[in-house]
Amino acid sequence: MISVVVPAFNEKDAIVGTIDEIRKMLDGAGWSDAEIVIVDDGSTDGTADRAEAAGARVIRHPTNGGYGRALKSGISAASHPIVAITDADGTYPIARIPELKAMLDRGFHMAVGARQGAAYRESAIKHPLRVLLRWLVEFTAGQRIPDPNSGLRVFYRDEIVTFFPQLSNAFSFTTSSTLAYMLTGRFVVYLPIDYAERTGVTKVRLLRDSLRTLQYILQAILFYNPLKLFLVVLAVLTAAGAASISAGIALSCGWLTTLGVGFWLSIVPVGAIGCLAEVVRQGRRN
């Protein structure tokens, strides 16, 4: 029926409670043949041992390979066609998984819990960064996305594994999977969920993970819709050329005018490269 995959790195204080919550959810839904897969991503605090003692199936990584790498291992090893993922830190309402799974029965390819509440907003720094990330992902996908990197999701195993080569091995796994589904025309639905305070210390590194996420957004555009990126570059070159030429004429500054002409001349080769990238994408798709 369903496999619940949980990546865990040094989560000894929360892992048993997480497994108990999953088991309670599975019993309530009547999913007696479901499985709980804990992927211990190189923990050094005994997380794997506690998970095994709690009755979960445990996959061990010898060293820390990253959030996305752990999810790929767990999803690949899952025994059932439908997979749910959640975190091991007690932040996600695991009891909502049956509602998300029901969305697949209605024809959606992926169902996601969209986080809300004070614990999700967190600091004055994280919230603006999340807003910026959401804007970039929405621009890339061309549609509204309430929570692009939520870690509570349900999807079909055989479908997501086809995207593994393009999905991040790190924190950006969820964001890159969101873009992969949306940019290939799949249906993704979001259900609002309450997000709780985590147990233990966060593993997220704000600057590092934000830069990696930006990297994967650019990679997703280039892989799935390269022309969109080149159109943005063309718009910037056109605007910069117009501004430079106008300023050069107004200030009688020859080098500004020359710079503006250079911006405009670069539009032709950049546009040609964009068209070539789109042709390559179409050929790969065919």
mmCIF file of C-alpha atoms in Angstrom:
data_model
loop_
_atom_site.group_PDB
_atom_site.id
_atom_site.type_symbol
_atom_site.label_atom_id
_atom_site.label_comp_id
_atom_site.label_asym_id
_atom_site.label_seq_id
_atom_site.Cartn_x
_atom_site.Cartn_y
_atom_site.Cartn_z
ATOM 1 C CA MET A 1 0.000 0.000 0.000
ATOM 2 C CA ILE A 2 2.340 2.749 1.234
ATOM 3 C CA SER A 3 5.920 3.162 2.451
ATOM 4 C CA VAL A 4 6.775 6.005 4.819
ATOM 5 C CA VAL A 5 10.378 7.129 4.304
ATOM 6 C CA VAL A 6 12.124 9.216 6.951
ATOM 7 C CA PRO A 7 15.663 10.593 6.531
ATOM 8 C CA ALA A 8 17.441 10.948 9.880
ATOM 9 C CA PHE A 9 20.759 12.441 10.889
ATOM 10 C CA ASN A 10 21.524 12.563 14.610
ATOM 11 C CA GLU A 11 17.854 12.551 15.656
ATOM 12 C CA LYS A 12 18.073 10.201 18.643
ATOM 13 C CA ASP A 13 15.769 12.379 20.770
ATOM 14 C CA ALA A 14 12.942 12.394 18.232
ATOM 15 C CA ILE A 15 13.222 9.230 16.149
ATOM 16 C CA VAL A 16 11.264 6.890 18.454
ATOM 17 C CA GLY A 17 8.450 9.405 18.831
ATOM 18 C CA THR A 18 8.358 9.867 15.058
ATOM 19 C CA ILE A 19 8.091 6.108 14.479
ATOM 20 C CA ASP A 20 5.329 5.856 17.080
ATOM 21 C CA GLU A 21 3.402 8.662 15.362
ATOM 22 C CA ILE A 22 3.781 6.969 11.972
ATOM 23 C CA ARG A 23 2.618 3.629 13.367
ATOM 24 C CA LYS A 24 -0.386 5.310 15.002
ATOM 25 C CA MET A 25 -1.273 6.976 11.706
ATOM 26 C CA LEU A 26 -0.951 3.705 9.770
ATOM 27 C CA ASP A 27 -3.139 1.832 12.266
ATOM 28 C CA GLY A 28 -5.778 4.556 12.128
ATOM 29 C CA ALA A 29 -5.837 4.439 8.335
ATOM 30 C CA GLY A 30 -6.085 0.641 8.297
ATOM 31 C CA TRP A 31 -2.831 0.267 6.362
ATOM 32 C CA SER A 32 -1.655 -2.943 8.018
ATOM 33 C CA ASP A 33 0.728 -3.860 5.197
ATOM 34 C CA ALA A 34 2.545 -0.504 5.176
ATOM 35 C CA GLU A 35 6.211 -0.122 6.083
ATOM 36 C CA ILE A 36 8.336 2.448 7.900
ATOM 37 C CA VAL A 37 11.754 3.047 6.332
ATOM 38 C CA ILE A 38 14.263 5.067 8.338
ATOM 39 C CA VAL A 39 17.365 6.141 6.427
ATOM 40 C CA ASP A 40 20.124 6.787 8.944
ATOM 41 C CA ASP A 41 22.375 9.252 7.139
ATOM 42 C CA GLY A 42 25.638 8.611 8.950
ATOM 43 C CA SER A 43 24.383 9.444 12.455
ATOM 44 C CA THR A 44 26.860 9.243 15.331
ATOM 45 C CA ASP A 45 24.385 9.401 18.215
ATOM 46 C CA GLY A 46 22.724 5.980 18.009
ATOM 47 C CA THR A 47 19.731 7.086 15.921
ATOM 48 C CA ALA A 48 19.791 3.901 13.825
ATOM 49 C CA ASP A 49 19.892 1.617 16.845
ATOM 50 C CA ARG A 50 16.916 3.350 18.431
ATOM 51 C CA ALA A 51 14.971 3.151 15.168
ATOM 52 C CA GLU A 52 15.622 -0.579 14.859
ATOM 53 C CA ALA A 53 14.638 -1.141 18.472
ATOM 54 C CA ALA A 54 11.369 0.675 17.737
ATOM 55 C CA GLY A 55 10.614 -1.819 14.959
ATOM 56 C CA ALA A 56 11.370 0.245 11.862
ATOM 57 C CA ARG A 57 13.245 -0.938 8.816
ATOM 58 C CA VAL A 58 16.570 0.905 8.850
ATOM 59 C CA ILE A 59 18.899 1.708 5.959
ATOM 60 C CA ARG A 60 22.323 2.904 7.085
ATOM 61 C CA HIS A 61 24.622 5.290 5.238
ATOM 62 C CA PRO A 62 28.263 4.958 6.354
ATOM 63 C CA THR A 63 28.717 8.743 6.244
ATOM 64 C CA ASN A 64 26.444 11.751 5.925
ATOM 65 C CA GLY A 65 25.422 11.989 2.277
ATOM 66 C CA GLY A 66 22.783 14.700 2.529
ATOM 67 C CA TYR A 67 19.028 14.979 2.894
ATOM 68 C CA GLY A 68 18.269 14.272 -0.760
ATOM 69 C CA ARG A 69 20.673 11.355 -0.936
ATOM 70 C CA ALA A 70 18.975 9.795 2.095
ATOM 71 C CA LEU A 71 15.539 10.192 0.529
ATOM 72 C CA LYS A 72 16.713 8.650 -2.730
ATOM 73 C CA SER A 73 18.023 5.619 -0.843
ATOM 74 C CA GLY A 74 14.781 5.199 1.090
ATOM 75 C CA ILE A 75 12.520 5.717 -1.904
ATOM 76 C CA SER A 76 14.549 3.290 -4.016
ATOM 77 C CA ALA A 77 14.312 0.657 -1.281
ATOM 78 C CA ALA A 78 10.580 1.174 -0.643
ATOM 79 C CA SER A 79 8.458 -1.950 -1.110
ATOM 80 C CA HIS A 80 5.182 -0.217 -2.013
ATOM 81 C CA PRO A 81 4.093 1.830 -5.049
ATOM 82 C CA ILE A 82 3.096 4.884 -2.987
ATOM 83 C CA VAL A 83 5.660 6.684 -0.840
ATOM 84 C CA ALA A 84 5.204 9.306 1.856
ATOM 85 C CA ILE A 85 8.148 11.289 3.159
ATOM 86 C CA THR A 86 8.417 13.228 6.396
ATOM 87 C CA ASP A 87 11.140 14.436 8.743
ATOM 88 C CA ALA A 88 12.362 12.808 11.941
ATOM 89 C CA ASP A 89 12.329 15.963 14.066
ATOM 90 C CA GLY A 90 8.644 16.121 15.021
ATOM 91 C CA THR A 91 7.836 19.200 12.934
ATOM 92 C CA TYR A 92 5.306 17.696 10.507
ATOM 93 C CA PRO A 93 1.768 16.481 11.357
ATOM 94 C CA ILE A 94 2.181 12.847 10.327
ATOM 95 C CA ALA A 95 -1.535 12.246 10.950
ATOM 96 C CA ARG A 96 -2.265 14.239 7.762
ATOM 97 C CA ILE A 97 -0.597 11.677 5.464
ATOM 98 C CA PRO A 98 -3.894 9.820 4.703
ATOM 99 C CA GLU A 99 -5.389 13.114 3.471
ATOM 100 C CA LEU A 100 -2.421 13.659 1.193
ATOM 101 C CA LYS A 101 -2.614 10.092 -0.090
ATOM 102 C CA ALA A 102 -6.308 10.622 -0.901
ATOM 103 C CA MET A 103 -5.271 13.389 -3.313
ATOM 104 C CA LEU A 104 -3.398 10.808 -5.394
ATOM 105 C CA ASP A 105 -6.618 8.821 -5.659
ATOM 106 C CA ARG A 106 -8.202 11.946 -7.166
ATOM 107 C CA GLY A 107 -5.622 12.092 -9.959
ATOM 108 C CA PHE A 108 -2.797 14.209 -8.547
ATOM 109 C CA HIS A 109 0.759 13.025 -9.062
ATOM 110 C CA MET A 110 2.087 14.555 -5.849
ATOM 111 C CA ALA A 111 0.413 15.880 -2.691
ATOM 112 C CA VAL A 112 2.313 18.264 -0.423
ATOM 113 C CA GLY A 113 1.698 19.720 3.021
ATOM 114 C CA ALA A 114 2.028 23.522 2.844
ATOM 115 C CA ARG A 115 3.479 24.704 6.169
ATOM 116 C CA GLN A 116 2.030 27.536 8.195
ATOM 117 C CA GLY A 117 2.225 28.901 11.738
ATOM 118 C CA ALA A 118 4.741 30.717 13.920
ATOM 119 C CA ALA A 119 7.233 27.849 13.969
ATOM 120 C CA TYR A 120 7.419 27.933 10.164
ATOM 121 C CA ARG A 121 8.005 31.692 9.932
ATOM 122 C CA GLU A 122 10.844 31.468 12.483
ATOM 123 C CA SER A 123 13.380 34.300 12.343
ATOM 124 C CA ALA A 124 13.234 37.662 10.584
ATOM 125 C CA ILE A 125 15.964 36.388 8.250
ATOM 126 C CA LYS A 126 14.540 33.005 7.272
ATOM 127 C CA HIS A 127 11.069 34.275 6.402
ATOM 128 C CA PRO A 128 12.210 36.810 3.734
ATOM 129 C CA LEU A 129 14.533 34.192 2.249
ATOM 130 C CA ARG A 130 11.634 31.741 2.015
ATOM 131 C CA VAL A 131 9.514 34.409 0.303
ATOM 132 C CA LEU A 132 12.303 35.055 -2.208
ATOM 133 C CA LEU A 133 12.758 31.324 -2.817
ATOM 134 C CA ARG A 134 9.034 30.871 -3.372
ATOM 135 C CA TRP A 135 8.975 33.764 -5.842
ATOM 136 C CA LEU A 136 11.864 32.293 -7.831
ATOM 137 C CA VAL A 137 10.266 28.842 -7.925
ATOM 138 C CA GLU A 138 6.888 30.301 -8.913
ATOM 139 C CA PHE A 139 8.555 32.306 -11.689
ATOM 140 C CA THR A 140 10.280 29.160 -12.931
ATOM 141 C CA ALA A 141 7.160 26.986 -12.785
ATOM 142 C CA GLY A 142 4.773 29.678 -13.978
ATOM 143 C CA GLN A 143 2.212 28.949 -11.278
ATOM 144 C CA ARG A 144 1.513 29.590 -7.612
ATOM 145 C CA ILE A 145 3.395 27.330 -5.174
ATOM 146 C CA PRO A 146 2.489 27.778 -1.486
ATOM 147 C CA ASP A 147 5.497 25.865 -0.113
ATOM 148 C CA PRO A 148 8.137 24.697 -2.612
ATOM 149 C CA ASN A 149 10.392 22.867 -0.131
ATOM 150 C CA SER A 150 7.985 21.227 2.298
ATOM 151 C CA GLY A 151 9.256 17.854 3.507
ATOM 152 C CA LEU A 152 5.814 16.245 3.935
ATOM 153 C CA ARG A 153 4.856 14.708 0.589
ATOM 154 C CA VAL A 154 3.116 11.703 -0.947
ATOM 155 C CA PHE A 155 3.820 10.488 -4.482
ATOM 156 C CA TYR A 156 4.215 7.396 -6.666
ATOM 157 C CA ARG A 157 7.566 5.669 -6.254
ATOM 158 C CA ASP A 158 8.058 4.663 -9.898
ATOM 159 C CA GLU A 159 7.323 8.181 -11.069
ATOM 160 C CA ILE A 160 9.744 10.121 -8.885
ATOM 161 C CA VAL A 161 12.682 7.768 -9.437
ATOM 162 C CA THR A 162 12.708 8.775 -13.114
ATOM 163 C CA PHE A 163 13.704 12.272 -11.967
ATOM 164 C CA PHE A 164 16.491 11.172 -9.606
ATOM 165 C CA PRO A 165 19.365 12.240 -11.923
ATOM 166 C CA GLN A 166 18.007 15.801 -11.891
ATOM 167 C CA LEU A 167 17.104 15.966 -8.184
ATOM 168 C CA SER A 168 19.402 17.380 -5.508
ATOM 169 C CA ASN A 169 21.235 15.108 -3.079
ATOM 170 C CA ALA A 170 21.121 17.862 -0.474
ATOM 171 C CA PHE A 171 18.578 20.138 1.165
ATOM 172 C CA SER A 172 17.095 21.164 -2.207
ATOM 173 C CA PHE A 173 15.659 17.712 -2.991
ATOM 174 C CA THR A 174 12.097 18.837 -2.270
ATOM 175 C CA THR A 175 12.406 22.093 -4.232
ATOM 176 C CA SER A 176 13.937 20.348 -7.229
ATOM 177 C CA SER A 177 11.235 17.652 -7.156
ATOM 178 C CA THR A 178 8.551 20.347 -7.082
ATOM 179 C CA LEU A 179 10.012 21.938 -10.200
ATOM 180 C CA ALA A 180 10.557 18.589 -11.926
ATOM 181 C CA TYR A 181 6.893 17.682 -11.538
ATOM 182 C CA MET A 182 5.478 21.071 -12.472
ATOM 183 C CA LEU A 183 7.763 21.705 -15.440
ATOM 184 C CA THR A 184 6.818 18.334 -16.931
ATOM 185 C CA GLY A 185 3.084 18.977 -16.683
ATOM 186 C CA ARG A 186 2.288 16.849 -13.646
ATOM 187 C CA PHE A 187 -0.431 17.746 -11.152
ATOM 188 C CA VAL A 188 0.710 18.839 -7.681
ATOM 189 C CA VAL A 189 -1.723 19.757 -4.893
ATOM 190 C CA TYR A 190 -1.013 21.570 -1.623
ATOM 191 C CA LEU A 191 -2.901 21.119 1.636
ATOM 192 C CA PRO A 192 -2.261 23.583 4.505
ATOM 193 C CA ILE A 193 -0.660 21.994 7.578
ATOM 194 C CA ASP A 194 0.510 23.237 10.961
ATOM 195 C CA TYR A 195 4.260 23.200 11.421
ATOM 196 C CA ALA A 196 5.659 22.552 14.916
ATOM 197 C CA GLU A 197 8.882 23.377 16.720
ATOM 198 C CA ARG A 198 11.577 20.828 15.957
ATOM 199 C CA THR A 199 13.129 18.461 18.486
ATOM 200 C CA GLY A 200 16.901 18.790 18.615
ATOM 201 C CA VAL A 201 19.241 21.022 16.624
ATOM 202 C CA THR A 202 18.493 22.035 13.032
ATOM 203 C CA LYS A 203 20.819 20.709 10.325
ATOM 204 C CA VAL A 204 19.954 23.507 7.891
ATOM 205 C CA ARG A 205 22.742 25.995 7.094
ATOM 206 C CA LEU A 206 20.992 29.136 5.906
ATOM 207 C CA LEU A 207 23.512 30.669 3.480
ATOM 208 C CA ARG A 208 24.925 27.394 2.157
ATOM 209 C CA ASP A 209 21.539 25.760 1.577
ATOM 210 C CA SER A 210 20.034 28.932 0.088
ATOM 211 C CA LEU A 211 22.856 29.110 -2.475
ATOM 212 C CA ARG A 212 22.452 25.426 -3.301
ATOM 213 C CA THR A 213 18.726 25.909 -3.779
ATOM 214 C CA LEU A 214 19.354 28.822 -6.143
ATOM 215 C CA GLN A 215 21.777 26.612 -8.055
ATOM 216 C CA TYR A 216 19.169 23.884 -8.515
ATOM 217 C CA ILE A 217 16.517 26.398 -9.572
ATOM 218 C CA LEU A 218 18.836 27.600 -12.357
ATOM 219 C CA GLN A 219 19.629 24.005 -13.306
ATOM 220 C CA ALA A 220 15.923 23.171 -13.440
ATOM 221 C CA ILE A 221 15.253 26.107 -15.766
ATOM 222 C CA LEU A 222 18.116 25.098 -18.048
ATOM 223 C CA PHE A 223 17.030 21.462 -18.092
ATOM 224 C CA TYR A 224 13.245 21.849 -18.430
ATOM 225 C CA ASN A 225 12.668 25.327 -19.887
ATOM 226 C CA PRO A 226 15.956 27.000 -20.963
ATOM 227 C CA LEU A 227 14.269 29.554 -23.220
ATOM 228 C CA LYS A 228 12.666 31.166 -20.170
ATOM 229 C CA LEU A 229 16.062 31.956 -18.672
ATOM 230 C CA PHE A 230 17.378 33.354 -21.925
ATOM 231 C CA LEU A 231 14.299 35.556 -22.309
ATOM 232 C CA VAL A 232 15.068 37.075 -18.914
ATOM 233 C CA VAL A 233 18.670 37.693 -19.993
ATOM 234 C CA LEU A 234 17.437 39.279 -23.236
ATOM 235 C CA ALA A 235 15.087 41.557 -21.304
ATOM 236 C CA VAL A 236 17.950 42.656 -19.026
ATOM 237 C CA LEU A 237 20.238 43.325 -22.005
ATOM 238 C CA THR A 238 17.537 45.314 -23.780
ATOM 239 C CA ALA A 239 16.825 47.441 -20.706
ATOM 240 C CA ALA A 240 20.519 47.945 -19.926
ATOM 241 C CA GLY A 241 21.187 48.973 -23.539
ATOM 242 C CA ALA A 242 18.328 51.450 -23.573
ATOM 243 C CA ALA A 243 19.405 52.964 -20.246
ATOM 244 C CA SER A 244 23.052 53.281 -21.297
ATOM 245 C CA ILE A 245 22.257 54.862 -24.644
ATOM 246 C CA SER A 246 19.780 57.281 -23.087
ATOM 247 C CA ALA A 247 22.282 58.260 -20.397
ATOM 248 C CA GLY A 248 25.063 58.603 -22.988
ATOM 249 C CA ILE A 249 22.990 60.952 -25.140
ATOM 250 C CA ALA A 250 21.774 62.994 -22.167
ATOM 251 C CA LEU A 251 25.272 63.366 -20.689
ATOM 252 C CA SER A 252 27.097 63.557 -24.036
ATOM 253 C CA CYS A 253 29.134 60.562 -22.877
ATOM 254 C CA GLY A 254 30.401 58.486 -25.763
ATOM 255 C CA TRP A 255 31.482 55.455 -23.769
ATOM 256 C CA LEU A 256 28.002 55.056 -22.259
ATOM 257 C CA THR A 257 26.460 55.138 -25.721
ATOM 258 C CA THR A 258 28.999 52.603 -26.958
ATOM 259 C CA LEU A 259 28.275 50.385 -23.968
ATOM 260 C CA GLY A 260 24.556 50.514 -24.724
ATOM 261 C CA VAL A 261 25.144 49.554 -28.340
ATOM 262 C CA GLY A 262 27.280 46.651 -27.104
ATOM 263 C CA PHE A 263 24.415 45.466 -24.897
ATOM 264 C CA TRP A 264 22.049 45.515 -27.847
ATOM 265 C CA LEU A 265 24.492 43.763 -30.186
ATOM 266 C CA SER A 266 24.855 40.949 -27.648
ATOM 267 C CA ILE A 267 21.120 40.275 -27.922
ATOM 268 C CA VAL A 268 21.579 38.397 -31.208
ATOM 269 C CA PRO A 269 24.097 35.747 -30.041
ATOM 270 C CA VAL A 270 22.364 35.318 -26.663
ATOM 271 C CA GLY A 271 19.018 34.839 -28.404
ATOM 272 C CA ALA A 272 20.570 32.341 -30.823
ATOM 273 C CA ILE A 273 22.043 30.329 -27.931
ATOM 274 C CA GLY A 274 18.645 30.352 -26.217
ATOM 275 C CA CYS A 275 16.935 29.032 -29.345
ATOM 276 C CA LEU A 276 19.593 26.331 -29.690
ATOM 277 C CA ALA A 277 19.085 25.311 -26.057
ATOM 278 C CA GLU A 278 15.346 25.004 -26.683
ATOM 279 C CA VAL A 279 15.940 22.845 -29.755
ATOM 280 C CA VAL A 280 18.199 20.560 -27.689
ATOM 281 C CA ARG A 281 15.510 20.330 -24.990
ATOM 282 C CA GLN A 282 12.850 19.400 -27.530
ATOM 283 C CA GLY A 283 15.120 16.770 -29.048
ATOM 284 C CA ARG A 284 15.865 15.279 -25.634
ATOM 285 C CA ARG A 285 12.154 15.250 -24.815
ATOM 286 C CA ASN A 286 11.309 13.455 -28.069
#
